[in-house]
Short mmCIF file of C-alpha atoms in Angstrom, two decimals:
data_model
loop_
_atom_site.label_atom_id
_atom_site.label_comp_id
_atom_site.label_asym_id
_atom_site.label_seq_id
_atom_site.Cartn_x
_atom_site.Cartn_y
_atom_site.Cartn_z
CA MET A 1 8.29 -24.68 2.79
CA GLU A 2 11.20 -26.80 3.90
CA TYR A 3 8.87 -29.28 5.58
CA TYR A 4 8.00 -31.03 2.36
CA SER A 5 9.96 -32.60 -0.40
CA SER A 6 11.35 -29.91 -2.73
CA HIS A 7 9.37 -31.60 -5.53
CA ILE A 8 6.15 -31.02 -3.63
CA SER A 9 7.12 -27.45 -2.75
CA ASN A 10 7.79 -26.78 -6.43
CA LEU A 11 4.46 -28.29 -7.37
CA ILE A 12 2.62 -26.21 -4.77
CA GLU A 13 4.35 -23.11 -6.09
CA GLU A 14 3.54 -23.86 -9.73
CA LEU A 15 -0.10 -24.68 -8.99
CA GLY A 16 -0.37 -21.54 -6.85
CA ARG A 17 0.43 -19.45 -9.94
CA LEU A 18 -2.83 -20.48 -11.59
CA PRO A 19 -5.75 -18.07 -11.26
CA GLY A 20 -8.04 -18.67 -8.29
CA ILE A 21 -5.69 -21.23 -6.72
CA GLY A 22 -4.50 -19.95 -3.35
CA PRO A 23 -1.71 -21.50 -1.24
CA LYS A 24 -4.08 -23.85 0.65
CA THR A 25 -5.77 -25.11 -2.52
CA ALA A 26 -2.39 -25.53 -4.21
CA GLN A 27 -1.24 -27.62 -1.25
CA ARG A 28 -4.36 -29.76 -1.32
CA LEU A 29 -4.05 -30.32 -5.08
CA ALA A 30 -0.33 -31.13 -4.82
CA PHE A 31 -0.90 -33.80 -2.17
CA HIS A 32 -3.75 -35.19 -4.21
CA ILE A 33 -1.53 -35.38 -7.30
CA VAL A 34 1.36 -37.20 -5.60
CA ASN A 35 -1.11 -39.77 -4.35
CA LEU A 36 -2.64 -40.47 -7.77
CA PRO A 37 -1.57 -43.44 -9.93
CA LYS A 38 1.54 -42.61 -11.98
CA GLU A 39 -0.23 -43.06 -15.33
CA GLN A 40 -2.95 -40.60 -14.42
CA VAL A 41 -0.38 -37.98 -13.42
CA GLY A 42 1.49 -38.63 -16.67
CA THR A 43 -1.71 -38.08 -18.63
CA LEU A 44 -2.40 -34.83 -16.76
CA ALA A 45 1.10 -33.51 -17.47
CA ASP A 46 0.93 -34.53 -21.14
CA THR A 47 -2.51 -33.03 -21.60
CA ILE A 48 -1.35 -29.70 -20.20
CA ARG A 49 1.65 -29.61 -22.51
CA ASP A 50 -0.29 -30.84 -25.56
CA ALA A 51 -3.05 -28.28 -25.13
CA ARG A 52 -0.55 -25.44 -25.06
CA GLU A 53 1.60 -26.74 -27.90
CA ASN A 54 -1.13 -27.68 -30.33
CA ILE A 55 -3.47 -24.81 -29.87
CA ARG A 56 -4.08 -22.39 -32.73
CA TYR A 57 -6.64 -19.79 -33.70
CA CYS A 58 -9.22 -20.30 -36.46
CA LYS A 59 -8.13 -18.17 -39.42
CA VAL A 60 -11.75 -17.13 -40.01
CA CYS A 61 -13.35 -16.43 -36.64
CA GLY A 62 -10.33 -16.43 -34.31
CA THR A 63 -11.53 -19.04 -31.82
CA LEU A 64 -9.17 -21.55 -30.22
CA THR A 65 -9.04 -24.70 -32.31
CA ASP A 66 -6.89 -27.60 -33.54
CA ALA A 67 -7.20 -27.03 -37.28
CA GLU A 68 -6.61 -24.05 -39.54
CA THR A 69 -10.36 -23.46 -39.70
CA CYS A 70 -12.57 -24.30 -36.71
CA PRO A 71 -15.40 -26.88 -37.07
CA ILE A 72 -18.05 -24.15 -36.97
CA CYS A 73 -16.52 -22.01 -39.73
CA ALA A 74 -15.88 -25.16 -41.79
CA ASP A 75 -19.50 -26.35 -41.47
CA PRO A 76 -21.51 -25.63 -44.66
CA ALA A 77 -24.76 -26.24 -42.75
CA ARG A 78 -24.23 -23.12 -40.62
CA ASP A 79 -25.57 -19.76 -41.77
CA HIS A 80 -22.43 -17.86 -42.75
CA ARG A 81 -24.43 -14.69 -43.41
CA GLN A 82 -25.16 -14.27 -39.70
CA ILE A 83 -22.12 -13.44 -37.51
CA MET A 84 -22.25 -13.32 -33.73
CA VAL A 85 -19.46 -11.22 -32.23
CA VAL A 86 -18.21 -12.52 -28.85
CA GLU A 87 -15.33 -11.52 -26.60
CA ASN A 88 -13.69 -14.93 -26.28
CA SER A 89 -13.93 -18.66 -27.02
CA ARG A 90 -15.66 -19.36 -23.70
CA ASP A 91 -18.51 -17.04 -24.70
CA LEU A 92 -18.70 -18.82 -28.06
CA ALA A 93 -18.95 -22.13 -26.20
CA ALA A 94 -21.70 -20.74 -23.97
CA TYR A 95 -23.85 -19.97 -27.03
CA GLU A 96 -22.95 -23.25 -28.72
CA LYS A 97 -24.24 -25.10 -25.68
CA THR A 98 -27.71 -23.69 -26.34
CA GLN A 99 -27.64 -25.71 -29.61
CA LYS A 100 -30.04 -23.16 -31.13
CA TYR A 101 -27.77 -20.65 -32.82
CA GLU A 102 -27.11 -21.60 -36.42
CA GLY A 103 -24.96 -18.72 -37.60
CA VAL A 104 -21.20 -18.36 -37.26
CA TYR A 105 -19.04 -16.38 -34.82
CA HIS A 106 -16.35 -13.77 -34.65
CA VAL A 107 -14.13 -13.91 -31.58
CA LEU A 108 -12.67 -10.52 -30.66
CA GLN A 109 -10.16 -11.97 -28.19
CA GLY A 110 -10.84 -9.14 -25.80
CA ALA A 111 -12.97 -6.03 -25.29
CA ILE A 112 -12.19 -2.32 -25.48
CA SER A 113 -11.07 -1.15 -22.05
CA PRO A 114 -9.58 2.33 -21.62
CA MET A 115 -8.83 1.35 -17.98
CA LEU A 116 -6.58 -1.52 -19.09
CA GLY A 117 -5.27 0.38 -22.11
CA ILE A 118 -6.98 -1.97 -24.59
CA GLY A 119 -8.08 0.03 -27.63
CA PRO A 120 -10.00 -0.89 -30.79
CA ASP A 121 -6.75 -1.91 -32.51
CA ASP A 122 -5.97 -4.47 -29.81
CA ILE A 123 -9.01 -6.65 -30.50
CA ARG A 124 -9.91 -8.45 -33.74
CA LEU A 125 -12.01 -5.63 -35.25
CA LYS A 126 -10.00 -5.25 -38.45
CA GLU A 127 -10.61 -8.94 -39.18
CA LEU A 128 -14.34 -8.44 -38.53
CA MET A 129 -14.56 -5.55 -40.99
CA GLN A 130 -12.76 -7.66 -43.59
CA ARG A 131 -15.31 -10.44 -43.15
CA LEU A 132 -18.13 -7.94 -43.65
CA GLN A 133 -16.91 -7.31 -47.20
CA GLY A 134 -18.31 -10.75 -48.03
CA ASP A 135 -22.02 -11.66 -47.99
CA VAL A 136 -23.29 -10.85 -44.51
CA ASP A 137 -26.90 -10.14 -43.50
CA GLU A 138 -26.59 -9.52 -39.79
CA VAL A 139 -24.01 -8.93 -37.07
CA ILE A 140 -25.23 -9.91 -33.59
CA ILE A 141 -23.16 -8.24 -30.91
CA ALA A 142 -22.89 -10.59 -27.93
CA THR A 143 -20.14 -8.96 -25.93
CA ASN A 144 -20.59 -9.11 -22.15
CA SER A 145 -23.00 -6.85 -20.35
CA SER A 146 -20.09 -5.14 -18.54
CA LEU A 147 -18.76 -1.61 -19.03
CA GLU A 148 -16.10 -2.94 -21.43
CA GLY A 149 -18.59 -5.14 -23.27
CA GLU A 150 -21.06 -2.28 -23.72
CA THR A 151 -18.34 0.12 -24.87
CA THR A 152 -17.16 -2.47 -27.41
CA ALA A 153 -20.74 -3.10 -28.60
CA MET A 154 -21.32 0.63 -29.09
CA TYR A 155 -18.03 1.03 -30.95
CA ILE A 156 -18.70 -1.90 -33.27
CA SER A 157 -22.26 -0.80 -34.06
CA ARG A 158 -20.99 2.66 -35.08
CA LEU A 159 -18.32 1.06 -37.22
CA ILE A 160 -20.76 -1.22 -39.03
CA LYS A 161 -23.79 1.10 -39.42
CA PRO A 162 -22.36 2.92 -42.51
CA THR A 163 -22.03 -0.42 -44.36
CA GLY A 164 -25.81 -0.89 -44.21
CA ILE A 165 -25.50 -4.35 -42.63
CA ARG A 166 -28.06 -5.04 -39.87
CA VAL A 167 -26.48 -4.80 -36.40
CA THR A 168 -28.26 -6.22 -33.34
CA ARG A 169 -27.40 -6.58 -29.66
CA ILE A 170 -28.44 -9.54 -27.47
CA ALA A 171 -31.07 -8.56 -24.88
CA SER A 172 -30.16 -7.48 -21.39
CA GLY A 173 -32.59 -8.16 -18.55
CA VAL A 174 -33.60 -10.40 -15.68
CA PRO A 175 -32.05 -13.88 -16.01
CA VAL A 176 -34.48 -16.79 -16.26
CA GLY A 177 -35.24 -18.04 -12.75
CA GLY A 178 -33.92 -14.77 -11.32
CA ASP A 179 -35.67 -13.30 -8.30
CA LEU A 180 -36.34 -9.57 -8.80
CA GLU A 181 -35.55 -8.97 -5.15
CA TYR A 182 -31.92 -9.90 -5.66
CA ILE A 183 -31.33 -8.21 -8.99
CA ASP A 184 -29.44 -4.93 -9.24
CA GLU A 185 -31.26 -1.75 -10.27
CA VAL A 186 -29.39 -1.30 -13.54
CA THR A 187 -30.52 -4.73 -14.71
CA LEU A 188 -34.09 -4.02 -13.57
CA LEU A 189 -34.14 -0.78 -15.57
CA ARG A 190 -32.68 -2.55 -18.60
CA ALA A 191 -35.36 -5.22 -18.32
CA LEU A 192 -38.02 -2.48 -18.18
CA GLU A 193 -36.63 -0.61 -21.18
CA GLY A 194 -36.38 -3.82 -23.16
CA ARG A 195 -39.94 -5.00 -22.37
CA THR A 196 -41.82 -6.72 -25.17
CA GLU A 197 -45.53 -7.13 -26.03
CA LEU A 198 -47.26 -10.24 -24.76
CA MET B 1 -17.64 -30.10 -25.63
CA GLU B 2 -17.16 -30.05 -29.40
CA TYR B 3 -16.97 -26.26 -29.43
CA TYR B 4 -13.34 -26.22 -28.38
CA SER B 5 -10.22 -27.80 -29.66
CA SER B 6 -10.07 -31.45 -28.57
CA HIS B 7 -6.81 -30.61 -26.79
CA ILE B 8 -8.62 -28.04 -24.69
CA SER B 9 -11.54 -30.39 -24.04
CA ASN B 10 -9.08 -33.04 -22.84
CA LEU B 11 -7.37 -30.51 -20.60
CA ILE B 12 -10.69 -29.37 -19.12
CA GLU B 13 -11.59 -32.99 -18.48
CA GLU B 14 -8.25 -33.82 -16.82
CA LEU B 15 -8.31 -30.71 -14.64
CA GLY B 16 -11.92 -31.42 -13.68
CA ARG B 17 -10.81 -34.70 -12.13
CA LEU B 18 -8.84 -32.85 -9.45
CA PRO B 19 -10.58 -32.37 -6.10
CA GLY B 20 -12.51 -29.14 -5.70
CA ILE B 21 -12.18 -28.26 -9.40
CA GLY B 22 -15.63 -28.15 -11.00
CA PRO B 23 -16.34 -27.85 -14.74
CA LYS B 24 -16.37 -24.03 -14.72
CA THR B 25 -13.09 -23.76 -12.82
CA ALA B 26 -11.52 -26.41 -15.05
CA GLN B 27 -12.55 -24.40 -18.10
CA ARG B 28 -11.16 -21.17 -16.66
CA LEU B 29 -7.87 -22.88 -15.76
CA ALA B 30 -7.60 -24.54 -19.19
CA PHE B 31 -8.02 -21.25 -21.04
CA HIS B 32 -5.54 -19.63 -18.70
CA ILE B 33 -3.01 -22.40 -19.38
CA VAL B 34 -3.23 -22.24 -23.17
CA ASN B 35 -2.60 -18.50 -22.98
CA LEU B 36 0.52 -18.83 -20.81
CA PRO B 37 4.04 -18.71 -22.29
CA LYS B 38 5.12 -22.15 -23.58
CA GLU B 39 8.04 -22.42 -21.14
CA GLN B 40 5.81 -21.80 -18.14
CA VAL B 41 3.40 -24.50 -19.26
CA GLY B 42 6.34 -26.86 -19.82
CA THR B 43 7.56 -26.18 -16.29
CA LEU B 44 4.09 -26.83 -14.87
CA ALA B 45 3.80 -30.16 -16.72
CA ASP B 46 7.33 -31.22 -15.69
CA THR B 47 6.78 -30.24 -12.06
CA ILE B 48 3.61 -32.31 -11.87
CA ARG B 49 5.34 -35.36 -13.33
CA ASP B 50 8.52 -34.89 -11.25
CA ALA B 51 6.63 -34.54 -7.99
CA ARG B 52 4.80 -37.79 -8.59
CA GLU B 53 7.81 -39.73 -9.85
CA ASN B 54 10.35 -38.63 -7.27
CA ILE B 55 8.23 -38.74 -4.19
CA ARG B 56 9.00 -41.24 -1.44
CA TYR B 57 8.19 -41.73 2.20
CA CYS B 58 10.71 -41.17 5.01
CA LYS B 59 11.73 -44.62 6.30
CA VAL B 60 11.59 -43.33 9.89
CA CYS B 61 8.51 -41.10 10.22
CA GLY B 62 6.66 -41.82 6.98
CA THR B 63 6.31 -38.25 5.73
CA LEU B 64 6.56 -37.39 2.04
CA THR B 65 10.14 -36.52 1.18
CA ASP B 66 12.89 -36.66 -1.49
CA ALA B 67 15.47 -38.65 0.45
CA GLU B 68 15.44 -41.96 2.27
CA THR B 69 15.21 -40.10 5.59
CA CYS B 70 13.40 -36.75 5.81
CA PRO B 71 15.28 -33.59 6.91
CA ILE B 72 13.55 -33.60 10.30
CA CYS B 73 14.40 -37.23 11.17
CA ALA B 74 17.96 -36.67 9.88
CA ASP B 75 18.47 -33.56 12.04
CA PRO B 76 20.56 -34.34 15.19
CA ALA B 77 19.45 -31.03 16.76
CA ARG B 78 15.84 -32.25 17.05
CA ASP B 79 14.69 -34.07 20.18
CA HIS B 80 14.29 -37.65 18.98
CA ARG B 81 12.85 -38.70 22.35
CA GLN B 82 9.67 -36.72 21.75
CA ILE B 83 7.42 -38.02 18.95
CA MET B 84 4.36 -36.16 17.69
CA VAL B 85 1.86 -38.44 15.95
CA VAL B 86 0.00 -36.74 13.06
CA GLU B 87 -2.42 -38.02 10.44
CA ASN B 88 -0.57 -36.75 7.36
CA SER B 89 2.30 -34.66 6.01
CA ARG B 90 0.13 -31.55 5.81
CA ASP B 91 -0.48 -31.72 9.56
CA LEU B 92 3.25 -32.15 10.09
CA ALA B 93 3.84 -29.04 7.98
CA ALA B 94 1.23 -27.12 9.99
CA TYR B 95 3.18 -27.78 13.22
CA GLU B 96 6.54 -27.13 11.55
CA LYS B 97 5.29 -23.68 10.52
CA THR B 98 4.95 -22.76 14.21
CA GLN B 99 8.77 -23.16 14.39
CA LYS B 100 8.44 -24.01 18.08
CA TYR B 101 8.19 -27.78 18.14
CA GLU B 102 11.62 -29.37 18.50
CA GLY B 103 10.76 -33.05 18.64
CA VAL B 104 10.24 -35.41 15.71
CA TYR B 105 7.08 -36.76 14.08
CA HIS B 106 5.32 -39.94 13.17
CA VAL B 107 2.98 -39.72 10.17
CA LEU B 108 0.14 -42.27 10.34
CA GLN B 109 -0.92 -41.67 6.72
CA GLY B 110 -4.54 -41.87 7.75
CA ALA B 111 -6.84 -42.24 10.73
CA ILE B 112 -8.96 -45.10 12.01
CA SER B 113 -12.40 -44.84 10.40
CA PRO B 114 -14.88 -47.70 10.74
CA MET B 115 -17.14 -45.76 8.33
CA LEU B 116 -14.53 -45.91 5.56
CA GLY B 117 -13.33 -49.36 6.59
CA ILE B 118 -9.92 -48.08 7.73
CA GLY B 119 -8.75 -50.12 10.70
CA PRO B 120 -5.68 -49.93 12.95
CA ASP B 121 -3.72 -52.15 10.53
CA ASP B 122 -4.27 -49.70 7.66
CA ILE B 123 -2.38 -46.83 9.26
CA ARG B 124 1.29 -46.75 10.31
CA LEU B 125 0.76 -47.95 13.89
CA LYS B 126 3.04 -50.99 13.70
CA GLU B 127 5.89 -48.68 12.64
CA LEU B 128 5.10 -46.40 15.59
CA MET B 129 5.26 -49.27 18.09
CA GLN B 130 8.60 -50.32 16.61
CA ARG B 131 9.99 -46.82 17.09
CA LEU B 132 8.87 -46.88 20.72
CA GLN B 133 11.25 -49.77 21.40
CA GLY B 134 14.05 -47.19 21.16
CA ASP B 135 14.61 -44.33 23.62
CA VAL B 136 11.35 -42.35 23.72
CA ASP B 137 10.14 -40.08 26.53
CA GLU B 138 6.84 -38.85 25.20
CA VAL B 139 4.32 -39.46 22.45
CA ILE B 140 2.19 -36.39 21.66
CA ILE B 141 -0.98 -37.37 19.82
CA ALA B 142 -1.87 -34.61 17.37
CA THR B 143 -4.48 -36.35 15.24
CA ASN B 144 -7.36 -34.12 14.10
CA SER B 145 -10.15 -33.17 16.44
CA SER B 146 -12.64 -35.13 14.30
CA LEU B 147 -14.44 -38.38 15.14
CA GLU B 148 -11.74 -40.35 13.28
CA GLY B 149 -8.93 -38.36 14.87
CA GLU B 150 -10.31 -38.85 18.36
CA THR B 151 -10.89 -42.56 17.81
CA THR B 152 -7.32 -42.92 16.58
CA ALA B 153 -5.98 -40.93 19.53
CA MET B 154 -7.88 -43.13 21.99
CA TYR B 155 -6.68 -46.31 20.29
CA ILE B 156 -3.04 -45.20 20.26
CA SER B 157 -3.06 -44.11 23.89
CA ARG B 158 -4.41 -47.52 24.96
CA LEU B 159 -1.76 -49.21 22.85
CA ILE B 160 1.10 -47.20 24.35
CA LYS B 161 0.01 -46.97 28.01
CA PRO B 162 1.33 -50.49 28.90
CA THR B 163 4.84 -49.51 27.73
CA GLY B 164 5.02 -46.83 30.43
CA ILE B 165 5.88 -44.10 27.91
CA ARG B 166 4.16 -40.76 28.56
CA VAL B 167 1.26 -40.19 26.16
CA THR B 168 -0.27 -36.71 25.73
CA ARG B 169 -2.94 -35.19 23.50
CA ILE B 170 -2.87 -31.66 22.08
CA ALA B 171 -5.49 -29.38 23.67
CA SER B 172 -8.92 -28.93 22.17
CA GLY B 173 -10.75 -25.62 22.69
CA VAL B 174 -11.64 -22.20 21.36
CA PRO B 175 -9.23 -21.16 18.57
CA VAL B 176 -7.24 -17.98 19.16
CA GLY B 177 -9.22 -15.02 17.86
CA GLY B 178 -12.36 -17.16 17.89
CA ASP B 179 -15.64 -15.53 18.86
CA LEU B 180 -17.55 -17.68 21.39
CA GLU B 181 -20.81 -16.72 19.72
CA TYR B 182 -19.86 -18.61 16.56
CA ILE B 183 -18.27 -21.66 18.11
CA ASP B 184 -20.11 -24.98 18.30
CA GLU B 185 -21.22 -26.37 21.63
CA VAL B 186 -18.93 -29.39 21.58
CA THR B 187 -15.89 -27.13 21.27
CA LEU B 188 -17.21 -24.86 24.02
CA LEU B 189 -17.63 -27.84 26.34
CA ARG B 190 -14.16 -29.11 25.46
CA ALA B 191 -12.72 -25.69 26.24
CA LEU B 192 -14.49 -25.71 29.60
CA GLU B 193 -13.30 -29.21 30.48
CA GLY B 194 -9.74 -28.33 29.48
CA ARG B 195 -9.62 -25.07 31.46
CA THR B 196 -6.32 -24.24 33.16
CA GLU B 197 -5.35 -22.21 36.24
CA LEU B 198 -4.44 -18.57 35.64
#
């Protein structure tokens, strides 16, 4: 890439290391960036650095946050006796966006995956079990509906069952607005198994 | 986006301002960035700032470069009597990658577009005409094959014709490996008009 300035080549290379950014996209972004106002580029660079340097994990639930305890865990209005177990902070955010869930969360920071060599000790299960020694009524397992997510859900439910705490799993089925024609058979069977009375 | 750290929300917002980066991609990138090693994030932030702060335009051809004169214009081995006119530095790079073109370039930094209110005075045409007062044998117009590119090509050729300098236009036709079945009619007609003897 000798055709550009070395600064641009470096930028293209750095951007190209991000997930989902191929060489063409990196090039397009780099040219866009060098044509932006200086202040805006400064803000972008600072924001990137700040986010990385100031990020920490909530000491209760393990989500990414600014403070020692995240706003959800620190909120007395939330139901701390109901814990939803999710794989990561993005999944937590997805449920928060519904604005209907009033319990708290536990972020595993991963899922059990024998393929990737991620075992039960590599995700935040020990921390979950410690939390369950407090007053907890229900653990809602909201790991993804993937092989890893299901394996993790199964593992957690077996771990918690002996404690007598109620363990539930979010429903699996046809997404709202989904057209049956385009939905895979496994999902269709799940939707059938999970049918409810009308 | 109160569910995340404000640092992450800011990062998602800043990334989302880049072209082609929607909210979901911005979120994915932001989470990727905060999980990278600190040094790598520092490098990314520095590279972004450096690229913007150190960028300048070649005083001869107008391409983005580090120095006062770009490596191509400064190279005595290139044929400085043959000038290829391109819309931007990316187009220059595209031709440089072929490693076959031995002339120099002139970067217009745009194309004439009445729709966007970009007229002949808004692109680097004056600079081109100044260069033509030196020793030039041929001007190859390699603007894009779009409405704007064609308009610009037509305008430039009319501007140069009176000087007696040879003006050519890169060929328009079926791309190599292209399947006729999937190529638009305008391109097919262009390919027919531009047919050559075998």
